[in-house]
Amino acid sequence: MKYQMLFLLLFLCILTPVQVVIAQTSENQFSNFEPTVFPDRIMLSLSGDPATSRAVSWRTAFAVTASVGEIAILDPSPRFEDKVVTVTGTHSPWEEGTEVSMGHKVIFENLQPKTKYAYRVGDGKNWSEWFQFETSSANAEPFSFIYLGDVQNDIKSLGSRAMRQAYSHFPNADFMLFAGDIVSRSNEEYWREFFYAGGWMFGMMPSIVTPGNHEFDSNENGARTFSKHWNQIYQMPVNSPSKKYSNRNYYIDYQGVRFISLDSPSLGNYPEDSTLVIKWLEKTLTENTNRWTIFFTHYPIYSCSQGRNNERYRTAVQPLLEKYNVDLVLAGHDHTYCRGFNTENIMVKGKNPPLYIVSVSGPKMYGLNTSFWSDRVASMTQLYQNISVSQDKLEYHSFTVAGDLYDHFVIKKDKNGKNSFSEGSEIAKIKQRIEIPESAKERYSPEELEKYLKKFSGN
C-alpha cells in the first residue's frame, strides 16, 4: 500500500506540469512567438527599381538596436559567405510608442539585374537564416505574379491555406500582390497570425501591397488613423504624392508593366487630400511609357457584394482608368469574386476598356450583388490568382484553395496597343459557385432574392 501511494504521488508530480503546459498552449496559441535577439517576421519588398534593389524588414527584442544585412551573389557552394557585402539599416519601435519589440529595415541597392542573390539580416552577431531572391530584368520580359484579395480574418487557421497553396502552386512567381485588408485590425494579434501564416515565404518572394479600410483604426473621436505597423513592415518605391502616403500610393515599373497602388480608403478618410491624390494618379498614368498598366486598389470600381456601391470612389477614379487605357484593375473588399468589363458604362469610346476583378483569399464571405455586371462570379470561395504577362499577352488564372481552376482568360495586345479578349474554353464547364452565406441573406429583399435565384437557375 505504501508503494502504491508513492507511485500515485510521483505520477501526479509528472502529470501536473504537462497539464499546465497544455492549458497555457490552449490559452495562447503563440506563447513561444515573443521577440528575441534573433530576427523574425522577415518581409521582402520591392523598394525601388526592381532590377537593382530590394528592401527587407524584420523584428527583434526591443534591446537590439543594430540593423545589419549581408548579401552576396548566389552560388551553389556554401563558401559564397566569403563574398558578402554588408549593409547597415535603420531601426525604430515595432509599434510606435511601445518598448516591447524593435523593428528593423535594410535596403540592398546597386544590385545586378536578373541575378540571384542570397541574403540574411541580424545585428552582426545574431542572424536569420539565408534567404534567396532574383532581381528582375531591366527590360520588358515575360514574368508572372500572384494576386490575393482580402486575407483579413482567421489568418492562422484559414487565410494561411490560400497563401501557402498559391506559393506551392507558383513558387517561381516574381511577387505576391495583396489588394488590402491584409489583417482585420492592424494590431499585434493579427500581424502575429499573418506572419505565422506566411512564414519564410515572405522572406523569399517579395510583396507589393495596397491598404484596405481595415488598415485604418478608429479613435475615440471617430477619426480614422492609419496602421502603426504598415510602414514598419513594407518599403515601397519613393514616388508617392507626399510623405504621408508613402508605401500606400506608389507605382512600380516591372518588366514592361506599370503597377499603380491607390490607397482607396484614404480618399474618404482624408477628403482634403483628394485633389492631391487624383492629380498624382493622372500624372502617373500620363507619364507611363510601359506597354501594360495594372491598377490595384482595395475598393472595387464596381461592387461585387450585395448592399455595396463605391459610387464616389468610382466617379473620382474610373474616368482616368478609361482615359489612359488601364488594362487590368485588381481589387478586394467585397469578399466575393467578380470579373468583367462592364462595357455598357464605358465613358471614353475607342479606348481599351479596363477589365475589373474583385477577389477574396480569406474565409470572411459575403453574398453576390444583383447588379450582375460581371461575366464570372463566385461566393463562399477562397481563391488565389496567377497572372503572367509578356509583351503581347496577359494571361490570367484563378484557382480555389483546393488548387482547382475557376477562371481563365487571355488579353492580347496588337502592335498598335489595341486589346482583344478571350475566355478560356474550359471555363464553360466549371459551374459558378453562387451560394449565399446565411449571414448575408438579410441584405436581400424578397424581390432581389428572386432575381438572384432566377439569374443562376441554370448554373
Tab-separated table of C-alpha atoms in Angstrom:
chain	number	residue	atom	x	y	z
A	1	MET	CA	0.000	0.000	0.000
A	2	LYS	CA	2.891	2.376	0.846
A	3	TYR	CA	4.452	1.787	-2.563
A	4	GLN	CA	1.134	2.380	-4.296
A	5	MET	CA	0.798	5.777	-2.593
A	6	LEU	CA	4.362	6.717	-3.557
A	7	PHE	CA	3.679	5.746	-7.153
A	8	LEU	CA	0.480	7.832	-7.195
A	9	LEU	CA	2.261	10.899	-5.813
A	10	LEU	CA	5.056	10.503	-8.369
A	11	PHE	CA	2.509	10.178	-11.185
A	12	LEU	CA	0.713	13.372	-10.098
A	13	CYS	CA	4.003	15.285	-9.935
A	14	ILE	CA	4.786	14.245	-13.501
A	15	LEU	CA	1.262	14.894	-14.806
A	16	THR	CA	0.722	18.349	-13.330
A	17	PRO	CA	3.424	20.197	-15.379
A	18	VAL	CA	2.125	18.546	-18.529
A	19	GLN	CA	-1.395	19.731	-17.765
A	20	VAL	CA	-0.112	23.256	-17.123
A	21	VAL	CA	1.720	23.331	-20.465
A	22	ILE	CA	-1.401	22.141	-22.284
A	23	ALA	CA	-3.512	24.791	-20.574
A	24	GLN	CA	-1.046	27.539	-21.406
A	25	THR	CA	-0.884	26.444	-25.036
A	26	SER	CA	-4.661	26.428	-25.430
A	27	GLU	CA	-4.913	29.940	-23.961
A	28	ASN	CA	-2.137	31.379	-26.110
A	29	GLN	CA	-1.508	29.771	-29.461
A	30	PHE	CA	1.629	31.880	-29.886
A	31	SER	CA	3.209	31.522	-26.414
A	32	ASN	CA	6.624	30.851	-27.954
A	33	PHE	CA	6.482	33.645	-30.530
A	34	GLU	CA	7.705	36.542	-28.404
A	35	PRO	CA	10.559	38.640	-29.884
A	36	THR	CA	14.137	37.546	-29.198
A	37	VAL	CA	17.590	38.722	-30.285
A	38	PHE	CA	17.123	36.662	-33.448
A	39	PRO	CA	15.253	38.217	-36.419
A	40	ASP	CA	11.703	37.117	-37.120
A	41	ARG	CA	8.795	38.436	-39.251
A	42	ILE	CA	11.114	38.905	-42.202
A	43	MET	CA	9.455	40.677	-45.146
A	44	LEU	CA	10.982	41.208	-48.593
A	45	SER	CA	9.686	44.235	-50.535
A	46	LEU	CA	10.226	45.902	-53.913
A	47	SER	CA	11.603	49.207	-52.656
A	48	GLY	CA	12.669	50.935	-55.871
A	49	ASP	CA	13.908	49.770	-59.247
A	50	PRO	CA	13.140	46.027	-59.037
A	51	ALA	CA	16.134	45.292	-61.274
A	52	THR	CA	18.630	46.819	-58.836
A	53	SER	CA	17.170	46.938	-55.317
A	54	ARG	CA	15.286	45.073	-52.575
A	55	ALA	CA	14.203	46.044	-49.066
A	56	VAL	CA	13.938	43.768	-46.033
A	57	SER	CA	12.195	44.402	-42.721
A	58	TRP	CA	12.257	42.282	-39.563
A	59	ARG	CA	11.565	42.311	-35.834
A	60	THR	CA	13.621	41.566	-32.700
A	61	ALA	CA	13.544	42.169	-28.961
A	62	PHE	CA	13.476	45.868	-28.089
A	63	ALA	CA	17.054	45.879	-26.758
A	64	VAL	CA	18.506	45.079	-30.200
A	65	THR	CA	19.479	48.386	-31.832
A	66	ALA	CA	21.790	47.210	-34.614
A	67	SER	CA	20.296	46.589	-38.069
A	68	VAL	CA	22.593	44.788	-40.482
A	69	GLY	CA	22.102	42.958	-43.767
A	70	GLU	CA	24.541	40.762	-45.637
A	71	ILE	CA	24.107	39.958	-49.319
A	72	ALA	CA	26.055	38.025	-51.946
A	73	ILE	CA	25.518	36.712	-55.448
A	74	LEU	CA	24.089	33.254	-55.031
A	75	ASP	CA	26.442	30.333	-55.517
A	76	PRO	CA	25.741	26.605	-55.061
A	77	SER	CA	28.815	26.412	-52.843
A	78	PRO	CA	28.291	27.363	-49.174
A	79	ARG	CA	31.501	29.388	-49.447
A	80	PHE	CA	29.556	32.270	-51.013
A	81	GLU	CA	29.578	33.703	-47.491
A	82	ASP	CA	33.172	34.756	-48.105
A	83	LYS	CA	31.958	37.291	-50.704
A	84	VAL	CA	29.196	39.084	-48.821
A	85	VAL	CA	28.558	42.815	-48.866
A	86	THR	CA	27.436	44.277	-45.529
A	87	VAL	CA	24.755	46.987	-45.410
A	88	THR	CA	23.692	48.974	-42.368
A	89	GLY	CA	19.996	49.652	-41.914
A	90	THR	CA	17.688	51.517	-39.544
A	91	HIS	CA	15.592	50.647	-36.502
A	92	SER	CA	12.584	52.008	-34.611
A	93	PRO	CA	9.981	50.533	-32.216
A	94	TRP	CA	7.937	47.825	-33.916
A	95	GLU	CA	4.818	49.623	-32.713
A	96	GLU	CA	5.030	53.366	-32.231
A	97	GLY	CA	5.150	54.416	-28.582
A	98	THR	CA	5.950	50.958	-27.186
A	99	GLU	CA	9.107	49.231	-25.943
A	100	VAL	CA	8.017	45.633	-26.492
A	101	SER	CA	9.939	44.916	-29.684
A	102	MET	CA	12.159	46.603	-32.248
A	103	GLY	CA	11.574	46.898	-35.970
A	104	HIS	CA	14.438	46.930	-38.453
A	105	LYS	CA	14.907	47.746	-42.136
A	106	VAL	CA	17.707	47.464	-44.635
A	107	ILE	CA	17.749	48.325	-48.351
A	108	PHE	CA	20.026	46.436	-50.726
A	109	GLU	CA	20.917	48.707	-53.647
A	110	ASN	CA	23.158	48.683	-56.731
A	111	LEU	CA	22.281	45.061	-57.444
A	112	GLN	CA	22.697	43.474	-60.857
A	113	PRO	CA	19.571	42.899	-62.993
A	114	LYS	CA	18.299	39.371	-63.473
A	115	THR	CA	20.700	37.988	-60.880
A	116	LYS	CA	20.142	35.567	-57.999
A	117	TYR	CA	21.193	36.703	-54.538
A	118	ALA	CA	21.394	35.257	-51.031
A	119	TYR	CA	20.892	37.491	-48.020
A	120	ARG	CA	20.481	37.402	-44.277
A	121	VAL	CA	19.693	40.010	-41.628
A	122	GLY	CA	20.539	40.496	-37.985
A	123	ASP	CA	22.576	42.603	-35.574
A	124	GLY	CA	26.018	41.471	-36.733
A	125	LYS	CA	26.108	38.578	-34.297
A	126	ASN	CA	22.630	37.047	-34.175
A	127	TRP	CA	21.486	36.244	-37.709
A	128	SER	CA	18.480	34.966	-39.591
A	129	GLU	CA	18.855	32.037	-41.951
A	130	TRP	CA	19.980	32.764	-45.525
A	131	PHE	CA	17.164	33.657	-47.941
A	132	GLN	CA	17.277	33.830	-51.749
A	133	PHE	CA	15.705	36.029	-54.431
A	134	GLU	CA	16.282	37.061	-58.037
A	135	THR	CA	16.228	40.653	-59.266
A	136	SER	CA	14.029	41.498	-62.228
A	137	SER	CA	15.244	42.178	-65.721
A	138	ALA	CA	15.874	45.785	-66.695
A	139	ASN	CA	13.957	45.081	-69.926
A	140	ALA	CA	10.388	44.144	-70.826
A	141	GLU	CA	10.448	40.361	-70.408
A	142	PRO	CA	7.765	37.775	-69.507
A	143	PHE	CA	7.011	37.235	-65.810
A	144	SER	CA	4.193	36.167	-63.509
A	145	PHE	CA	2.847	37.182	-60.121
A	146	ILE	CA	0.313	36.053	-57.520
A	147	TYR	CA	-2.741	38.216	-56.716
A	148	LEU	CA	-4.613	37.810	-53.416
A	149	GLY	CA	-7.778	39.525	-52.225
A	150	ASP	CA	-8.582	40.131	-48.543
A	151	VAL	CA	-6.916	37.695	-46.128
A	152	GLN	CA	-8.169	39.583	-43.056
A	153	ASN	CA	-9.765	37.041	-40.648
A	154	ASP	CA	-8.820	33.661	-39.177
A	155	ILE	CA	-5.462	34.118	-40.852
A	156	LYS	CA	-3.597	31.420	-38.960
A	157	SER	CA	-6.376	28.895	-39.369
A	158	LEU	CA	-7.770	29.537	-42.876
A	159	GLY	CA	-6.088	32.510	-44.536
A	160	SER	CA	-2.832	30.570	-44.358
A	161	ARG	CA	-4.022	27.914	-46.779
A	162	ALA	CA	-4.607	30.445	-49.546
A	163	MET	CA	-1.123	31.949	-49.280
A	164	ARG	CA	0.586	28.586	-48.884
A	165	GLN	CA	-1.321	26.939	-51.724
A	166	ALA	CA	-0.595	29.900	-54.006
A	167	TYR	CA	3.117	29.779	-53.212
A	168	SER	CA	3.246	25.984	-53.577
A	169	HIS	CA	1.432	26.167	-56.913
A	170	PHE	CA	3.555	29.026	-58.282
A	171	PRO	CA	6.886	29.050	-56.424
A	172	ASN	CA	8.561	30.855	-59.327
A	173	ALA	CA	6.172	33.804	-59.374
A	174	ASP	CA	8.041	37.096	-59.130
A	175	PHE	CA	5.996	38.546	-56.261
A	176	MET	CA	2.723	38.459	-54.307
A	177	LEU	CA	0.261	41.336	-54.732
A	178	PHE	CA	-2.184	41.956	-51.852
A	179	ALA	CA	-5.309	44.056	-52.529
A	180	GLY	CA	-5.784	45.389	-48.989
A	181	ASP	CA	-7.397	44.238	-45.731
A	182	ILE	CA	-4.391	42.063	-45.138
A	183	VAL	CA	-5.426	41.993	-41.465
A	184	SER	CA	-8.774	42.722	-39.823
A	185	ARG	CA	-7.181	45.069	-37.291
A	186	SER	CA	-3.681	46.481	-37.506
A	187	ASN	CA	-2.655	45.230	-34.083
A	188	GLU	CA	-0.186	42.727	-32.718
A	189	GLU	CA	-2.683	39.889	-32.615
A	190	TYR	CA	-3.497	39.965	-36.318
A	191	TRP	CA	0.023	40.673	-37.622
A	192	ARG	CA	1.230	37.760	-35.484
A	193	GLU	CA	-1.202	35.495	-37.326
A	194	PHE	CA	-0.256	36.938	-40.705
A	195	PHE	CA	3.458	36.286	-40.237
A	196	TYR	CA	2.725	32.856	-38.797
A	197	ALA	CA	0.720	32.013	-41.909
A	198	GLY	CA	3.302	33.361	-44.374
A	199	GLY	CA	6.435	32.302	-42.513
A	200	TRP	CA	9.600	32.048	-44.564
A	201	MET	CA	7.695	32.644	-47.823
A	202	PHE	CA	7.688	36.385	-47.107
A	203	GLY	CA	11.476	36.402	-46.986
A	204	MET	CA	11.791	34.644	-50.347
A	205	MET	CA	9.048	36.146	-52.526
A	206	PRO	CA	8.590	39.929	-52.298
A	207	SER	CA	5.212	41.510	-51.599
A	208	ILE	CA	3.592	44.575	-53.097
A	209	VAL	CA	0.585	45.879	-51.187
A	210	THR	CA	-2.201	48.446	-51.143
A	211	PRO	CA	-4.083	49.404	-47.950
A	212	GLY	CA	-7.644	48.433	-47.144
A	213	ASN	CA	-10.128	50.053	-44.813
A	214	HIS	CA	-9.108	47.590	-42.088
A	215	GLU	CA	-5.598	49.018	-42.148
A	216	PHE	CA	-7.190	52.134	-40.593
A	217	ASP	CA	-8.157	52.275	-36.907
A	218	SER	CA	-10.986	54.268	-35.327
A	219	ASN	CA	-10.170	56.603	-32.446
A	220	GLU	CA	-12.470	57.705	-29.635
A	221	ASN	CA	-13.281	60.912	-31.514
A	222	GLY	CA	-14.258	58.957	-34.603
A	223	ALA	CA	-11.205	59.900	-36.654
A	224	ARG	CA	-9.509	57.206	-38.717
A	225	THR	CA	-5.769	56.761	-38.240
A	226	PHE	CA	-3.525	54.685	-40.443
A	227	SER	CA	-1.812	51.482	-39.306
A	228	LYS	CA	1.114	51.837	-36.880
A	229	HIS	CA	2.687	48.721	-38.380
A	230	TRP	CA	2.324	49.172	-42.150
A	231	ASN	CA	5.333	51.428	-42.729
A	232	GLN	CA	7.382	49.303	-40.367
A	233	ILE	CA	6.709	46.199	-42.457
A	234	TYR	CA	6.669	47.451	-46.057
A	235	GLN	CA	9.103	49.595	-48.043
A	236	MET	CA	7.767	50.543	-51.469
A	237	PRO	CA	9.204	52.945	-54.085
A	238	VAL	CA	9.542	56.584	-53.013
A	239	ASN	CA	7.240	58.146	-55.620
A	240	SER	CA	4.096	58.867	-53.578
A	241	PRO	CA	2.210	62.193	-53.858
A	242	SER	CA	3.511	63.122	-50.369
A	243	LYS	CA	5.357	61.573	-47.427
A	244	LYS	CA	2.009	60.972	-45.752
A	245	TYR	CA	1.167	58.409	-48.439
A	246	SER	CA	4.497	56.587	-48.550
A	247	ASN	CA	4.079	52.846	-49.163
A	248	ARG	CA	0.376	53.432	-49.948
A	249	ASN	CA	0.109	55.437	-53.190
A	250	TYR	CA	3.035	54.500	-55.414
A	251	TYR	CA	3.956	52.823	-58.688
A	252	ILE	CA	6.419	50.133	-59.758
A	253	ASP	CA	7.630	49.585	-63.318
A	254	TYR	CA	8.254	45.871	-63.664
A	255	GLN	CA	9.471	44.357	-66.954
A	256	GLY	CA	7.104	46.292	-69.202
A	257	VAL	CA	4.198	46.771	-66.770
A	258	ARG	CA	3.375	49.793	-64.631
A	259	PHE	CA	1.733	48.687	-61.358
A	260	ILE	CA	-0.108	51.509	-59.589
A	261	SER	CA	-1.302	51.261	-55.997
A	262	LEU	CA	-4.011	53.683	-54.872
A	263	ASP	CA	-4.968	53.896	-51.201
A	264	SER	CA	-8.717	53.972	-51.800
A	265	PRO	CA	-9.898	54.296	-48.155
A	266	SER	CA	-7.801	57.439	-47.692
A	267	LEU	CA	-9.923	59.333	-50.247
A	268	GLY	CA	-12.824	59.000	-47.844
A	269	ASN	CA	-10.843	59.299	-44.619
A	270	TYR	CA	-8.880	62.364	-45.753
A	271	PRO	CA	-11.052	64.136	-48.360
A	272	GLU	CA	-8.890	67.252	-48.095
A	273	ASP	CA	-6.156	65.312	-49.922
A	274	SER	CA	-8.366	64.037	-52.743
A	275	THR	CA	-7.203	66.627	-55.288
A	276	LEU	CA	-3.562	65.910	-54.481
A	277	VAL	CA	-4.016	62.154	-54.864
A	278	ILE	CA	-6.083	62.315	-58.063
A	279	LYS	CA	-3.586	64.715	-59.690
A	280	TRP	CA	-0.784	62.321	-58.735
A	281	LEU	CA	-2.713	59.413	-60.272
A	282	GLU	CA	-3.263	61.275	-63.549
A	283	LYS	CA	0.398	62.293	-63.696
A	284	THR	CA	1.437	58.698	-63.037
A	285	LEU	CA	-0.793	57.489	-65.862
A	286	THR	CA	0.180	60.287	-68.259
A	287	GLU	CA	3.912	59.639	-67.865
A	288	ASN	CA	3.589	55.877	-68.172
A	289	THR	CA	5.648	54.514	-71.088
A	290	ASN	CA	5.054	50.825	-70.338
A	291	ARG	CA	3.062	48.653	-72.702
A	292	TRP	CA	0.771	47.348	-69.942
A	293	THR	CA	-0.854	49.061	-66.942
A	294	ILE	CA	-2.248	47.263	-63.882
A	295	PHE	CA	-4.068	49.284	-61.244
A	296	PHE	CA	-4.546	47.683	-57.835
A	297	THR	CA	-6.662	49.100	-55.058
A	298	HIS	CA	-8.864	47.912	-52.221
A	299	TYR	CA	-12.294	49.321	-53.059
A	300	PRO	CA	-13.750	47.876	-56.268
A	301	ILE	CA	-14.703	50.297	-59.017
A	302	TYR	CA	-17.847	48.194	-59.460
A	303	SER	CA	-19.080	46.493	-56.313
A	304	CYS	CA	-19.430	42.751	-56.225
A	305	SER	CA	-21.197	42.297	-52.891
A	306	GLN	CA	-24.872	42.926	-52.110
A	307	GLY	CA	-25.516	46.251	-50.414
A	308	ARG	CA	-22.275	47.909	-51.520
A	309	ASN	CA	-21.638	50.648	-54.059
A	310	ASN	CA	-18.464	52.753	-54.079
A	311	GLU	CA	-20.009	55.454	-56.239
A	312	ARG	CA	-17.876	58.385	-55.015
A	313	TYR	CA	-14.674	56.434	-55.497
A	314	ARG	CA	-15.785	55.237	-58.934
A	315	THR	CA	-16.666	58.794	-60.019
A	316	ALA	CA	-13.246	60.070	-58.964
A	317	VAL	CA	-11.091	57.297	-60.402
A	318	GLN	CA	-12.813	55.421	-63.236
A	319	PRO	CA	-12.619	58.196	-65.890
A	320	LEU	CA	-8.827	58.247	-65.547
A	321	LEU	CA	-8.547	54.461	-65.769
A	322	GLU	CA	-10.517	54.537	-69.012
A	323	LYS	CA	-8.889	57.646	-70.458
A	324	TYR	CA	-5.380	56.219	-70.071
A	325	ASN	CA	-6.115	52.662	-71.188
A	326	VAL	CA	-5.539	50.809	-67.934
A	327	ASP	CA	-5.642	47.125	-68.847
A	328	LEU	CA	-6.475	45.445	-65.549
A	329	VAL	CA	-7.979	46.636	-62.247
A	330	LEU	CA	-7.437	44.333	-59.241
A	331	ALA	CA	-9.430	44.863	-56.031
A	332	GLY	CA	-10.681	43.250	-52.831
A	333	HIS	CA	-13.062	44.461	-50.097
A	334	ASP	CA	-16.262	42.695	-51.180
A	335	HIS	CA	-15.416	39.124	-50.033
A	336	THR	CA	-16.776	37.656	-53.255
A	337	TYR	CA	-15.413	37.139	-56.763
A	338	CYS	CA	-16.343	39.090	-59.909
A	339	ARG	CA	-14.684	39.561	-63.281
A	340	GLY	CA	-15.926	41.681	-66.179
A	341	PHE	CA	-15.537	44.772	-68.373
A	342	ASN	CA	-18.929	46.376	-67.710
A	343	THR	CA	-18.566	47.872	-71.208
A	344	GLU	CA	-22.027	49.461	-71.193
A	345	ASN	CA	-20.630	52.053	-68.783
A	346	ILE	CA	-17.525	52.921	-70.778
A	347	MET	CA	-17.283	56.707	-70.908
A	348	VAL	CA	-14.458	57.082	-73.412
A	349	LYS	CA	-15.113	55.366	-76.711
A	350	GLY	CA	-12.396	53.892	-78.884
A	351	LYS	CA	-10.181	53.003	-75.918
A	352	ASN	CA	-9.261	49.681	-74.319
A	353	PRO	CA	-11.848	49.148	-71.580
A	354	PRO	CA	-10.313	48.155	-68.237
A	355	LEU	CA	-11.081	44.626	-67.072
A	356	TYR	CA	-12.297	44.777	-63.462
A	357	ILE	CA	-11.635	41.959	-60.991
A	358	VAL	CA	-12.609	41.527	-57.348
A	359	SER	CA	-11.321	38.554	-55.356
A	360	VAL	CA	-11.032	37.194	-51.811
A	361	SER	CA	-8.471	34.813	-50.314
A	362	GLY	CA	-9.560	34.719	-46.657
A	363	PRO	CA	-12.583	32.977	-45.067
A	364	LYS	CA	-14.843	36.007	-44.451
A	365	MET	CA	-17.641	35.760	-47.028
A	366	TYR	CA	-20.482	37.977	-48.317
A	367	GLY	CA	-23.213	37.438	-50.899
A	368	LEU	CA	-23.004	38.479	-54.548
A	369	ASN	CA	-24.938	41.564	-55.591
A	370	THR	CA	-27.826	41.661	-58.039
A	371	SER	CA	-26.414	44.199	-60.482
A	372	PHE	CA	-24.874	41.317	-62.458
A	373	TRP	CA	-22.303	43.493	-64.219
A	374	SER	CA	-19.684	40.749	-64.306
A	375	ASP	CA	-19.225	37.751	-66.575
A	376	ARG	CA	-17.828	35.368	-63.965
A	377	VAL	CA	-18.657	35.296	-60.245
A	378	ALA	CA	-18.138	33.253	-57.086
A	379	SER	CA	-19.280	33.356	-53.486
A	380	MET	CA	-18.290	31.319	-50.417
A	381	THR	CA	-14.969	30.506	-52.101
A	382	GLN	CA	-11.368	31.231	-51.095
A	383	LEU	CA	-9.309	31.988	-54.208
A	384	TYR	CA	-5.844	32.914	-55.416
A	385	GLN	CA	-4.746	34.130	-58.845
A	386	ASN	CA	-1.690	33.755	-61.058
A	387	ILE	CA	-1.187	36.405	-63.744
A	388	SER	CA	1.505	36.116	-66.399
A	389	VAL	CA	2.495	38.981	-68.689
A	390	SER	CA	4.592	39.157	-71.850
A	391	GLN	CA	4.929	41.932	-74.420
A	392	ASP	CA	1.819	40.956	-76.355
A	393	LYS	CA	-0.201	38.814	-73.940
A	394	LEU	CA	-1.636	38.889	-70.415
A	395	GLU	CA	-2.931	35.531	-69.175
A	396	TYR	CA	-4.970	35.138	-66.007
A	397	HIS	CA	-5.845	32.052	-63.981
A	398	SER	CA	-7.921	31.964	-60.788
A	399	PHE	CA	-7.856	28.888	-58.545
A	400	THR	CA	-9.750	27.770	-55.471
A	401	VAL	CA	-7.679	26.962	-52.393
A	402	ALA	CA	-8.160	23.306	-53.347
A	403	GLY	CA	-5.919	24.066	-56.344
A	404	ASP	CA	-8.769	23.731	-58.856
A	405	LEU	CA	-9.092	26.112	-61.809
A	406	TYR	CA	-12.031	28.503	-61.502
A	407	ASP	CA	-11.461	31.264	-64.067
A	408	HIS	CA	-9.184	31.783	-67.059
A	409	PHE	CA	-8.835	34.435	-69.748
A	410	VAL	CA	-6.277	35.941	-72.111
A	411	ILE	CA	-5.857	39.548	-73.258
A	412	LYS	CA	-3.753	40.038	-76.376
A	413	LYS	CA	-2.312	43.413	-77.358
A	414	ASP	CA	-1.548	44.123	-81.013
A	415	LYS	CA	1.250	46.292	-82.384
A	416	ASN	CA	-0.988	49.364	-82.139
A	417	GLY	CA	-1.777	48.704	-78.482
A	418	LYS	CA	-5.352	47.522	-79.093
A	419	ASN	CA	-6.551	44.718	-76.817
A	420	SER	CA	-8.564	41.618	-77.663
A	421	PHE	CA	-10.102	39.369	-75.015
A	422	SER	CA	-10.821	35.636	-74.987
A	423	GLU	CA	-12.140	33.470	-72.163
A	424	GLY	CA	-10.636	30.049	-71.558
A	425	SER	CA	-12.760	27.384	-73.256
A	426	GLU	CA	-12.693	25.173	-70.162
A	427	ILE	CA	-14.496	27.794	-68.042
A	428	ALA	CA	-17.875	26.963	-69.594
A	429	LYS	CA	-17.650	23.506	-67.972
A	430	ILE	CA	-16.907	24.839	-64.473
A	431	LYS	CA	-20.063	25.693	-62.532
A	432	GLN	CA	-20.139	29.075	-60.861
A	433	ARG	CA	-20.260	28.935	-57.070
A	434	ILE	CA	-23.161	31.151	-56.038
A	435	GLU	CA	-24.166	30.089	-52.511
A	436	ILE	CA	-25.396	32.960	-50.332
A	437	PRO	CA	-23.937	32.880	-46.794
A	438	GLU	CA	-26.591	32.693	-44.086
A	439	SER	CA	-25.229	35.871	-42.518
A	440	ALA	CA	-25.738	37.752	-45.812
A	441	LYS	CA	-29.298	36.711	-46.677
A	442	GLU	CA	-30.823	39.611	-44.753
A	443	ARG	CA	-29.176	42.001	-47.252
A	444	TYR	CA	-31.590	40.842	-49.983
A	445	SER	CA	-35.179	41.918	-50.339
A	446	PRO	CA	-37.610	39.168	-51.461
A	447	GLU	CA	-37.588	40.684	-54.959
A	448	GLU	CA	-33.784	40.756	-55.088
A	449	LEU	CA	-33.540	37.203	-53.832
A	450	GLU	CA	-35.936	36.042	-56.530
A	451	LYS	CA	-33.914	37.923	-59.137
A	452	TYR	CA	-30.725	36.303	-57.831
A	453	LEU	CA	-32.103	32.773	-57.898
A	454	LYS	CA	-33.537	33.302	-61.395
A	455	LYS	CA	-30.195	34.595	-62.699
A	456	PHE	CA	-28.350	31.466	-61.596
A	457	SER	CA	-31.119	28.901	-62.036
A	458	GLY	CA	-29.313	27.325	-64.959
A	459	ASN	CA	-25.918	27.309	-63.286
